[in-house]
Short mmCIF file of C-alpha atoms and ligand atoms in Angstrom, two decimals:
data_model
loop_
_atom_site.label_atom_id
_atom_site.label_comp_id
_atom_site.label_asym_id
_atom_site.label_seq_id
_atom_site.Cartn_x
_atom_site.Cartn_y
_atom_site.Cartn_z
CA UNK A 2 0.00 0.00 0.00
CA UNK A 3 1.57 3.35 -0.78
CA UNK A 4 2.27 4.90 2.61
CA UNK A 5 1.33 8.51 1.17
CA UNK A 6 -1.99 7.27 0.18
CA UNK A 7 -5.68 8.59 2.03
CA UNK A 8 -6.98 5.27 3.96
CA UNK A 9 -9.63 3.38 2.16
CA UNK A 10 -13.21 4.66 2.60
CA UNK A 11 -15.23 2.76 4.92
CA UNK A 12 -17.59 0.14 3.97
CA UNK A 13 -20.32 -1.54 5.54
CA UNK A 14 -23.67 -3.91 5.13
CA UNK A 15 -26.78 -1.50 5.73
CA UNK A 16 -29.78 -3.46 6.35
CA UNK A 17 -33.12 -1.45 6.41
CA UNK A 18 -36.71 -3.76 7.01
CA UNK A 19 -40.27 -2.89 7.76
CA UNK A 20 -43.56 -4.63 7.47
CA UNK A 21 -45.76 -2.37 5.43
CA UNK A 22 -49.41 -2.59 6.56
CA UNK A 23 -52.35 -1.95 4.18
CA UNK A 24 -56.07 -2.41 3.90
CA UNK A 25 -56.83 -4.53 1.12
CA UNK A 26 -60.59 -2.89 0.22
CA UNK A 27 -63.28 -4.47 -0.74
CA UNK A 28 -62.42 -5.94 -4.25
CA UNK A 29 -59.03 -7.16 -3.44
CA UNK A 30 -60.35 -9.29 -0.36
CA UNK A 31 -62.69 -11.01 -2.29
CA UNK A 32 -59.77 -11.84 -4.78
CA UNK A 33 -57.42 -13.13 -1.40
CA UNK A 34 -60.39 -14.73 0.30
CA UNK A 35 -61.54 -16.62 -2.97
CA UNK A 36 -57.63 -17.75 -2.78
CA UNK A 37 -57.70 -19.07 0.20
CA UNK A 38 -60.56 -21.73 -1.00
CA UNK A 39 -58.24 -22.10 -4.40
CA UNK A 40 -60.30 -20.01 -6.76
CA UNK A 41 -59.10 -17.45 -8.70
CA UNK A 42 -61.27 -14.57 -9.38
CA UNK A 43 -61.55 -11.49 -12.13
CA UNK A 44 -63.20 -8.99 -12.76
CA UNK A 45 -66.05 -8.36 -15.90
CA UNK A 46 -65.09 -4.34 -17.21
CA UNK A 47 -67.93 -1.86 -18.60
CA UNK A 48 -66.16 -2.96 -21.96
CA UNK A 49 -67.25 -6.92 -21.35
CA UNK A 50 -63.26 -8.07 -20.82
CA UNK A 51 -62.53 -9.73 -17.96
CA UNK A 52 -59.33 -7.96 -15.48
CA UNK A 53 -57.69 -10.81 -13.33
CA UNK A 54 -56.31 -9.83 -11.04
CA UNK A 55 -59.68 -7.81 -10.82
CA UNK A 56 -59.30 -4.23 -10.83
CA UNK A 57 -60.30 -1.69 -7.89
CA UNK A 58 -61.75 0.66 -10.68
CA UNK A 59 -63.14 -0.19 -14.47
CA UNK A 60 -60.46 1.37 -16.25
CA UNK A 61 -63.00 2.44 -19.00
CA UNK A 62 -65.93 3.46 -16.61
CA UNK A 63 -63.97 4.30 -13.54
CA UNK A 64 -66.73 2.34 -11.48
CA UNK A 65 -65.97 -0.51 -8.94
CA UNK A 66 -66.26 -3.85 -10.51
CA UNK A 67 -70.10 -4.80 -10.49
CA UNK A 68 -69.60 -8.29 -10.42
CA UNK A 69 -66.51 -11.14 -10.42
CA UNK A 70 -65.93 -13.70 -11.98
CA UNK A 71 -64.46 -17.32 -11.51
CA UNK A 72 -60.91 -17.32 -14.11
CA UNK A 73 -58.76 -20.07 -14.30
CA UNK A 74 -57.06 -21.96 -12.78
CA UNK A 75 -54.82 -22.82 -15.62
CA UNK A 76 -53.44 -20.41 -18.15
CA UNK A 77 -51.11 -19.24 -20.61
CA UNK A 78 -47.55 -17.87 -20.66
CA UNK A 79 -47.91 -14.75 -22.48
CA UNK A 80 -44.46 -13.05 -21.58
CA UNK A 81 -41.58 -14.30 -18.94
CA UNK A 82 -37.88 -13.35 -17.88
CA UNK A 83 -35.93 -15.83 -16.12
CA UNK A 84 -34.70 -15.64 -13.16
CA UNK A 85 -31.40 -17.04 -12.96
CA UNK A 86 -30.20 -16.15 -8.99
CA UNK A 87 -33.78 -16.32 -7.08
CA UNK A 88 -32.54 -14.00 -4.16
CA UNK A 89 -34.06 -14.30 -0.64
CA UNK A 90 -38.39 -13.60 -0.29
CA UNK A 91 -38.69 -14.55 -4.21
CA UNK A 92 -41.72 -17.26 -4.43
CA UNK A 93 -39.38 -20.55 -5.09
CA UNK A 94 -35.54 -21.03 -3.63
CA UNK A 95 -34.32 -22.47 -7.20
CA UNK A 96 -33.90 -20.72 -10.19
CA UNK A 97 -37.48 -19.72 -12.11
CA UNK A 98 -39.10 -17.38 -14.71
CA UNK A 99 -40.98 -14.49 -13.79
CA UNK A 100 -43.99 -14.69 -16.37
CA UNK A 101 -47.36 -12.85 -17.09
CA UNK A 102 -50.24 -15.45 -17.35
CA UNK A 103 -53.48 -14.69 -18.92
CA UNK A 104 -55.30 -17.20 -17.27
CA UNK A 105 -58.19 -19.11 -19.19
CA UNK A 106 -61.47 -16.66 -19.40
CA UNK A 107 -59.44 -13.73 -18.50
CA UNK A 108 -58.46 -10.96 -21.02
CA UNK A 109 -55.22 -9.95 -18.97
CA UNK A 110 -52.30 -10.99 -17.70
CA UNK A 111 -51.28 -11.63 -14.23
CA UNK A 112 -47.91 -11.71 -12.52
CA UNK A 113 -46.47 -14.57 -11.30
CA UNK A 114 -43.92 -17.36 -10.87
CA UNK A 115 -43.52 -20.45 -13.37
CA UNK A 116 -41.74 -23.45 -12.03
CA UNK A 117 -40.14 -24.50 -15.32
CA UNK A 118 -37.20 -26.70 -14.03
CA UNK A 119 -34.84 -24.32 -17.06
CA UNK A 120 -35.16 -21.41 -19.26
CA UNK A 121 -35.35 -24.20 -22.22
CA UNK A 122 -38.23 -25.27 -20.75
CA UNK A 123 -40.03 -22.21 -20.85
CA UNK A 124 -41.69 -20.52 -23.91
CA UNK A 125 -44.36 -18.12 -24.85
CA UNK A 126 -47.79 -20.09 -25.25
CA UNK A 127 -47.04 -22.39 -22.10
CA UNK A 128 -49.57 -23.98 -20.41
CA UNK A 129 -49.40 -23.55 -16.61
CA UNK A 130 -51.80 -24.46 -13.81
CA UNK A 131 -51.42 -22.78 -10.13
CA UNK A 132 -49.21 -24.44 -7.67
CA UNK A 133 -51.37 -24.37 -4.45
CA UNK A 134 -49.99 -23.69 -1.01
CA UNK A 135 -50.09 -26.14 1.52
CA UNK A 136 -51.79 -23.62 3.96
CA UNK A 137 -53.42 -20.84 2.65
CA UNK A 138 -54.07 -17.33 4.52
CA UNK A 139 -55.97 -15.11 1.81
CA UNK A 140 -52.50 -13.91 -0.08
CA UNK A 141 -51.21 -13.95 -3.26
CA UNK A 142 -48.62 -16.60 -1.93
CA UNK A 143 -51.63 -18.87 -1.49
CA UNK A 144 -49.91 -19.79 -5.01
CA UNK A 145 -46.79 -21.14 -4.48
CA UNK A 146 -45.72 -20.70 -7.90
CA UNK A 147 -47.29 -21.83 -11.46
CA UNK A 148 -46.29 -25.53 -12.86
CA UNK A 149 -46.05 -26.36 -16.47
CA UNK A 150 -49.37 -28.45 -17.21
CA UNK A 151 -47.55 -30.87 -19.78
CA UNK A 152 -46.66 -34.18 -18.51
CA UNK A 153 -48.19 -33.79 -15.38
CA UNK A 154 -51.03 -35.87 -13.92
CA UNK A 155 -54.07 -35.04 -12.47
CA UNK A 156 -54.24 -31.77 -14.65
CA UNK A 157 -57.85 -31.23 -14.13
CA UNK A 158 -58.87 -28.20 -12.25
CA UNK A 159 -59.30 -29.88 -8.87
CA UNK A 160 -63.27 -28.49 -7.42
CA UNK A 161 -63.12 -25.63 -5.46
CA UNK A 162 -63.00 -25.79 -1.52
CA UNK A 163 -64.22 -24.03 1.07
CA UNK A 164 -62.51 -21.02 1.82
CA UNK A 165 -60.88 -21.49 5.38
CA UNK A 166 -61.31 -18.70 7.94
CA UNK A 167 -58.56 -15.92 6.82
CA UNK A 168 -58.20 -12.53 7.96
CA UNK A 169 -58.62 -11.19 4.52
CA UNK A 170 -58.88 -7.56 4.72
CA UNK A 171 -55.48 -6.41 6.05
CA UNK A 172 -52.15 -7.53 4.12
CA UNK A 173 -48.72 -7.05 5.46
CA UNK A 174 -45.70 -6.48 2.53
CA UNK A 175 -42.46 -6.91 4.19
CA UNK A 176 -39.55 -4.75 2.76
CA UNK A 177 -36.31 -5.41 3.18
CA UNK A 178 -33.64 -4.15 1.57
CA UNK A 179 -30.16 -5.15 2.50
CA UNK A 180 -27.24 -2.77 0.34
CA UNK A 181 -23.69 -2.01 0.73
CA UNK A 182 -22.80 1.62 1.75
CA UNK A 183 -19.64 2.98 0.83
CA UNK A 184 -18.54 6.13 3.07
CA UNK A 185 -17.19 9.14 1.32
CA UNK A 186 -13.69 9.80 2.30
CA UNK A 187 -15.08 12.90 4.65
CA UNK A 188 -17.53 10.44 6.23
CA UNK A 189 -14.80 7.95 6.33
CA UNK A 190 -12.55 10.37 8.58
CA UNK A 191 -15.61 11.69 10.84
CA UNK A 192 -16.22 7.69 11.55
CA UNK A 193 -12.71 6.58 12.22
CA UNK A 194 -12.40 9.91 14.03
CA UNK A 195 -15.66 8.97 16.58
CA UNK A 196 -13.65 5.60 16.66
CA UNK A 197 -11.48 7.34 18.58
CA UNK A 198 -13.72 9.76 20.42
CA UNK A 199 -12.69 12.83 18.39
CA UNK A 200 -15.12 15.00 16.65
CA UNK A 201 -13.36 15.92 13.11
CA UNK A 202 -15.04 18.38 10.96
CA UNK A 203 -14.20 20.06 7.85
CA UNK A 204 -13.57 23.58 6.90
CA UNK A 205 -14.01 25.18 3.11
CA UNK A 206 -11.47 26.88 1.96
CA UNK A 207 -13.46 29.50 0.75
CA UNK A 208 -16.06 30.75 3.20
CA UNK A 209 -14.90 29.48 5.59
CA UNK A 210 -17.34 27.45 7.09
CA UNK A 211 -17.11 24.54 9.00
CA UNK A 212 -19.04 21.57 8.67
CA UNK A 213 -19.52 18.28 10.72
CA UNK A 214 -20.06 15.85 9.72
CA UNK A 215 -18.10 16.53 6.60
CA UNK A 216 -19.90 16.28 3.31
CA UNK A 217 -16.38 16.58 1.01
CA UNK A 218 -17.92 20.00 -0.25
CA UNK A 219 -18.79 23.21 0.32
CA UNK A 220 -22.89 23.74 -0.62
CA UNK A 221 -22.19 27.27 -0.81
CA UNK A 222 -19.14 27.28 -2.86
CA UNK A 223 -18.81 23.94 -4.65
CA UNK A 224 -15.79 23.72 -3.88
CA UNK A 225 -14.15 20.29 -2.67
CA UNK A 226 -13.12 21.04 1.69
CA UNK A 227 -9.87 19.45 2.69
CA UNK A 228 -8.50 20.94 5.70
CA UNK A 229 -9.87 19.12 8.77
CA UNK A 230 -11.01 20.50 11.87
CA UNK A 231 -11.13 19.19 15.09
CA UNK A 232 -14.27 19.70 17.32
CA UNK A 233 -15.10 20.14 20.93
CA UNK A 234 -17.70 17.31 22.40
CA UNK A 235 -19.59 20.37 23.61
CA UNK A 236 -22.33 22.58 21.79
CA UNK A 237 -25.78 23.98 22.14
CA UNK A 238 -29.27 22.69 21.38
CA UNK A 239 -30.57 25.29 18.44
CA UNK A 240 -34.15 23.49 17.49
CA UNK A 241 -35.34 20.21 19.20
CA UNK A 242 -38.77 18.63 19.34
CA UNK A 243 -40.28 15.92 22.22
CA UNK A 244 -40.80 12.96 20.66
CA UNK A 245 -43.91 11.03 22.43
CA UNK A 246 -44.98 8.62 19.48
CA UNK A 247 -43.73 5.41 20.41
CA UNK A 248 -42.75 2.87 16.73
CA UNK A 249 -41.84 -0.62 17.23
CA UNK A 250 -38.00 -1.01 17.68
CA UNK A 251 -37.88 2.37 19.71
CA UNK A 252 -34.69 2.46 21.45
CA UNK A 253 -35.16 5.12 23.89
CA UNK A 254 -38.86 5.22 25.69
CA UNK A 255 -41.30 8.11 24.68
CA UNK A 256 -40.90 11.11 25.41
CA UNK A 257 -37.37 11.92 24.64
CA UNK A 258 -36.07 15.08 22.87
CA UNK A 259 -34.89 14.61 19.53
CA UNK A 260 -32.40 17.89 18.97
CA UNK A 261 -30.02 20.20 16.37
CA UNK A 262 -27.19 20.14 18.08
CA UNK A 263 -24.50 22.82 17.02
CA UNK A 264 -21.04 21.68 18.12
CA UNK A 265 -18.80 25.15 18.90
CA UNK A 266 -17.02 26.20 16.69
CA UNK A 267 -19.42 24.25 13.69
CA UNK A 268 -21.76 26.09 11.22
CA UNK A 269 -24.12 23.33 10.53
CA UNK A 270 -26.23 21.24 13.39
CA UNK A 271 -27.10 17.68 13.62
CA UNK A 272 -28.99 15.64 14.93
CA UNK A 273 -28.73 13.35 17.76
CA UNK A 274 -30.74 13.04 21.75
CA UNK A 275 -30.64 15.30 24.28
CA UNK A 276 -30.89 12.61 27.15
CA UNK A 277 -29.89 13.09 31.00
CA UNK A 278 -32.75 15.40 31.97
CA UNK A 279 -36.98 15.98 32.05
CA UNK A 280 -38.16 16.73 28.41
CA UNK A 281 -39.50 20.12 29.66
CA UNK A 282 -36.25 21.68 30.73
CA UNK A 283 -34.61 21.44 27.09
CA UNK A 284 -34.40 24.71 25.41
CA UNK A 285 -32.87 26.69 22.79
CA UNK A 286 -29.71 27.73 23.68
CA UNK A 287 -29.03 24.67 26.41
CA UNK A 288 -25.75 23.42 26.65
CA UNK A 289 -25.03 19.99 25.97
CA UNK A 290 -22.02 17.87 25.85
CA UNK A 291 -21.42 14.36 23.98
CA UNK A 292 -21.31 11.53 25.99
CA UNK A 293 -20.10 8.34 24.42
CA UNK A 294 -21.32 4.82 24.15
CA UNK A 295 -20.45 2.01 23.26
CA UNK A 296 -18.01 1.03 20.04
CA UNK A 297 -17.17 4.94 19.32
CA UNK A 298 -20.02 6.37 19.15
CA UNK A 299 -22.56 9.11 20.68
CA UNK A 300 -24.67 7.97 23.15
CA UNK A 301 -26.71 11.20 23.22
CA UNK A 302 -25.91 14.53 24.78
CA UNK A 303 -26.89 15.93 28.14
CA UNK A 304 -26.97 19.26 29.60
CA UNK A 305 -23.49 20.70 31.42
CA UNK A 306 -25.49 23.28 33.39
CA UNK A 307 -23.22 25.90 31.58
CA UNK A 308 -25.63 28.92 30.87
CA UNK A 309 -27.60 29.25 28.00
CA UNK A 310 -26.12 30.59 24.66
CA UNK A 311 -27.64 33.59 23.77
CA UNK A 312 -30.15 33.93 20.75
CA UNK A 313 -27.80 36.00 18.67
CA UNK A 314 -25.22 33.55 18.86
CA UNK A 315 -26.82 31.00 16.84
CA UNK A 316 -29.42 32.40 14.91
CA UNK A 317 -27.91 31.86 11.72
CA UNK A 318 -27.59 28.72 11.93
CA UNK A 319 -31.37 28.02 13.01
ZN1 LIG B 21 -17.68 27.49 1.37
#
């Protein structure tokens, strides 16, 4: 490694997941419920062609479907794109096509997967039957997938069943999405820097300013900020607001003060907790200093009983 060179910018896994919560309405629980019992419904449009999935509004008429209709079960490939790497949440484990079916008595096509075995196997024109799921809940995933109807016994639309008691009505998406985040080399310094329980800033060569954490460049010059800075753990509180809403995952137990906290000497605040005393007694101006947890990093900042900084002296950077 050339000795003379900047050290690598940090990298690390970010992993960000939520379940996404949603009401279904009306039309779309009659689709999951019918599901559930292995029927697949449509619906009939003000133009007489049948939408499966069945659409929340006629797209000709703009009226709620008036009445749906049994589709299906089997079908035919009318587009697909394999997929060669299934990643992780994909319908099947093993490579598989994504395809749009236009199942039989429907006019449109639906999205789903086709269990083809290889790309050779698949082709535009396939038949495919659904794939049921061993237990079914009222979701699209009561299809595990769609299977090639050739060579396969027992093709015959099996008779509908019962729907079992779901809780159609609600469905829960989770997202997940799991990327690699490379640090600029200013970010890259300000983490190695808390590492080590210094606060390192930049300033621009231009105006002057100083900003922390470093964004590489000046917003008000454009200009590329080089010379580092090193920071007090102290500062004020400029804006902050009491946060009382508690979110699953919550950390730090409603209410807690969520602040802008301008380190001295820094032009631009950030924001981090003002922890260590009642909600009610943080104000603009408070004193705080940084006090560190675990692994190099902030904890949160509390008050230092210094007096408070007067209005003037931060009101440009409010
Ligand atoms: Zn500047």
């Amino acid at each position: 490694m050339n000795p003379a060179a900047p050290p690598a910018p940090l990298r690390a896994p970010l992993e960000i997941e939520f379940d996404y919560t949603r009401s279904l309405g009306p039309v779309l629980t009659q689709f999951m419920t019918a599901l559930a019992g292995r029927r697949i419904l449509g619906a009939r449009g003000a133009d007489g062609r049948v939408h499966a999935p069945p659409f929340e509004y006629d797209p000709v008429s703009a009226e709620p479907p008036a009445d749906l209709v049994e589709v299906g079960p089997e079908g035919t490939v009318v587009s697909w794109s394999w997929m060669p790497e299934p990643l992780a949440g994909q319908p099947l484990a093993e490579p598989f096509a994504w395809a749009l079916i236009r199942l039989d008595g429907a006019d449109t096509a639906m999205l789903h997967a086709v269990d083809a075995g290889s790309a050779a196997a698949m082709r535009t024109g396939l038949r495919v039957r659904p794939r049921w799921a061993p237990t079914r809940t009222g979701s699209i995933r009561d299809i595990a997938c769609f299977e090639p109807c050739d060579g396969l016994a027992g093709t015959a639309p099996r008779a509908a069943e019962p729907a079992p008691e779901v809780a159609a009505g609600m469905t829960i998406t989770p997202v997940r999405l799991h990327y690699m985040h490379t640090a600029s080399p200013g970010e890259s310094s300000y983490l190695r820097g808390l590492a080590a329980h210094r606060l390192l800033g930049q300033r621009c060569g231009v105006c002057g300013q100083v900003y922390v954490p470093p964004r590489g460049t000046c917003p008000a010059d454009g200009v590329p900020t080089h010379e580092v800075v090193e920071l007090p753990e102290s500062g004020i509180v400029t804006t902050f607001c009491v946060v009382n809403v508690g979110y699953p995952g919550q950390r730090v137990t409603p209410p807690y003060v969520a602040a802008a906290v301008l380190l001295d000497g820094a032009d631009i605040a950030f924001q981090h907790l003002v922890l260590g005393c009642d909600p009610g007694e943080v104000r603009m101006g408070m004193r705080v200093r940084a006090m560190w947890g675990e692994s190099g990093t902030i904890s949160h900042f509390a008050p230092t009983g210094e007096p408070d900084a007067g209005y003037e002296s931060y009101a440009r950077h409010l």
